[in-house]
Amino acid sequence: QVQVVESGGGLVQPGGSLRLSCAASGSSFSIWRMGWYRQAPGKQRELVATITSIGVRNYADSVKGRFTISRDNVQNTVTLQMISLKPEDTAVYYCNVASFAGDQQHWGQGTQVTVSS
């Protein structure tokens, strides 16, 4: 019933930039938090950045100052502007949407970000 679709991944050189987008649709609940998580091969999925409906942002220490998350509450979209990308940013990036109570949570299919020269 809920669709979460990411886009914007790709191959970029170190120091480059990418912008990821995510759109959620078909939900029967108000989305409280939207965000991005990533998972590199052989590693645990980790939080990258989240943003609540009231604009509170949370960033992983590793991306602070380089990534910016933003949101459109009306369209239920979230974007992640990534600059100064590093090889260690290489991962599959997943969009996550969640209700305030936490009883509803949905994931996108993921989009690959590869940072390599």
Short mmCIF file of C-alpha atoms in Angstrom, two decimals:
data_model
loop_
_atom_site.label_atom_id
_atom_site.label_comp_id
_atom_site.label_asym_id
_atom_site.label_seq_id
_atom_site.Cartn_x
_atom_site.Cartn_y
_atom_site.Cartn_z
CA GLN A 1 0.00 0.00 0.00
CA VAL A 2 2.97 2.29 0.51
CA GLN A 3 5.44 3.07 -2.21
CA VAL A 4 8.84 4.48 -1.40
CA VAL A 5 10.92 5.23 -4.46
CA GLU A 6 14.48 6.54 -4.52
CA SER A 7 16.38 8.06 -7.39
CA GLY A 8 19.57 9.94 -8.08
CA GLY A 9 22.25 7.40 -7.34
CA GLY A 10 25.16 6.81 -9.62
CA LEU A 11 28.90 6.85 -10.07
CA VAL A 12 30.79 9.95 -9.05
CA GLN A 13 34.43 10.80 -8.50
CA PRO A 14 35.76 11.67 -5.06
CA GLY A 15 34.93 15.26 -4.27
CA GLY A 16 31.90 15.18 -6.49
CA SER A 17 28.26 15.71 -5.70
CA LEU A 18 25.02 13.83 -6.01
CA ARG A 19 21.46 14.51 -5.02
CA LEU A 20 19.20 11.69 -3.97
CA SER A 21 15.45 11.99 -4.04
CA CYS A 22 12.74 9.91 -2.43
CA ALA A 23 9.00 10.02 -2.83
CA ALA A 24 6.49 8.25 -0.62
CA SER A 25 2.95 7.64 -1.76
CA GLY A 26 -0.11 5.59 -0.96
CA SER A 27 0.31 5.78 2.79
CA SER A 28 -2.60 5.76 5.22
CA PHE A 29 -0.69 7.53 7.94
CA SER A 30 1.01 10.84 8.47
CA ILE A 31 4.72 10.49 7.94
CA TRP A 32 6.63 11.84 10.88
CA ARG A 33 10.18 11.06 9.92
CA MET A 34 11.80 10.57 6.56
CA GLY A 35 15.40 9.79 6.06
CA TRP A 36 18.26 8.04 4.41
CA TYR A 37 20.22 5.03 5.51
CA ARG A 38 23.04 3.31 3.73
CA GLN A 39 24.62 -0.09 3.63
CA ALA A 40 28.01 -0.89 2.24
CA PRO A 41 29.02 -4.45 1.33
CA GLY A 42 29.76 -6.45 4.45
CA LYS A 43 28.62 -3.69 6.76
CA GLN A 44 25.55 -2.92 8.82
CA ARG A 45 22.94 -0.54 7.56
CA GLU A 46 23.54 2.83 9.15
CA LEU A 47 21.72 6.10 9.52
CA VAL A 48 22.81 8.87 7.21
CA ALA A 49 20.28 11.62 7.84
CA THR A 50 16.68 12.01 8.93
CA ILE A 51 14.22 14.85 9.09
CA THR A 52 10.93 15.07 10.95
CA SER A 53 7.74 16.79 9.89
CA ILE A 54 8.69 19.76 12.06
CA GLY A 55 12.09 20.06 10.49
CA VAL A 56 14.34 18.49 13.09
CA ARG A 57 17.36 17.03 11.36
CA ASN A 58 19.70 14.30 12.45
CA TYR A 59 22.96 13.51 10.69
CA ALA A 60 25.57 10.87 11.07
CA ASP A 61 28.83 12.39 12.25
CA SER A 62 30.54 11.14 9.13
CA VAL A 63 28.38 13.25 6.84
CA LYS A 64 27.86 16.42 8.86
CA GLY A 65 28.85 19.46 6.88
CA ARG A 66 28.75 17.57 3.60
CA PHE A 67 25.20 16.26 3.32
CA THR A 68 22.00 18.23 3.59
CA ILE A 69 18.58 16.68 4.00
CA SER A 70 15.40 18.51 3.08
CA ARG A 71 11.74 17.65 2.88
CA ASP A 72 8.47 18.64 1.31
CA ASN A 73 5.72 17.70 3.75
CA VAL A 74 2.95 18.18 1.21
CA GLN A 75 4.41 15.94 -1.45
CA ASN A 76 6.03 13.55 1.02
CA THR A 77 9.37 13.82 -0.65
CA VAL A 78 12.81 13.99 0.84
CA THR A 79 16.10 14.82 -0.78
CA LEU A 80 19.69 14.35 0.23
CA GLN A 81 22.19 16.75 -1.26
CA MET A 82 25.63 15.22 -1.02
CA ILE A 83 28.81 17.16 -1.67
CA SER A 84 32.48 16.41 -1.20
CA LEU A 85 31.79 12.74 -1.62
CA LYS A 86 34.35 10.26 -0.40
CA PRO A 87 35.00 6.65 -1.38
CA GLU A 88 33.72 5.59 2.03
CA ASP A 89 30.34 7.04 1.09
CA THR A 90 29.95 4.19 -1.38
CA ALA A 91 26.88 2.20 -0.43
CA VAL A 92 23.33 1.41 -1.31
CA TYR A 93 21.24 4.27 0.01
CA TYR A 94 17.77 3.48 1.27
CA CYS A 95 14.93 5.86 1.90
CA ASN A 96 12.91 5.27 5.05
CA VAL A 97 9.59 6.71 6.13
CA ALA A 98 8.07 6.24 9.57
CA SER A 99 5.06 7.28 11.60
CA PHE A 100 5.34 9.18 14.85
CA ALA A 101 4.26 6.20 16.94
CA GLY A 102 6.65 3.96 15.09
CA ASP A 103 4.00 1.41 14.20
CA GLN A 104 4.44 2.05 10.50
CA GLN A 105 7.74 2.03 8.71
CA HIS A 106 8.56 1.55 5.06
CA TRP A 107 11.70 1.27 2.99
CA GLY A 108 12.55 1.98 -0.57
CA GLN A 109 14.38 -0.44 -2.81
CA GLY A 110 17.65 1.40 -2.53
CA THR A 111 19.82 3.31 -4.95
CA GLN A 112 23.50 2.68 -5.49
CA VAL A 113 26.01 5.42 -4.83
CA THR A 114 29.55 4.67 -5.91
CA VAL A 115 32.36 7.11 -5.24
CA SER A 116 35.45 6.09 -7.13
CA SER A 117 38.14 7.50 -9.35
#
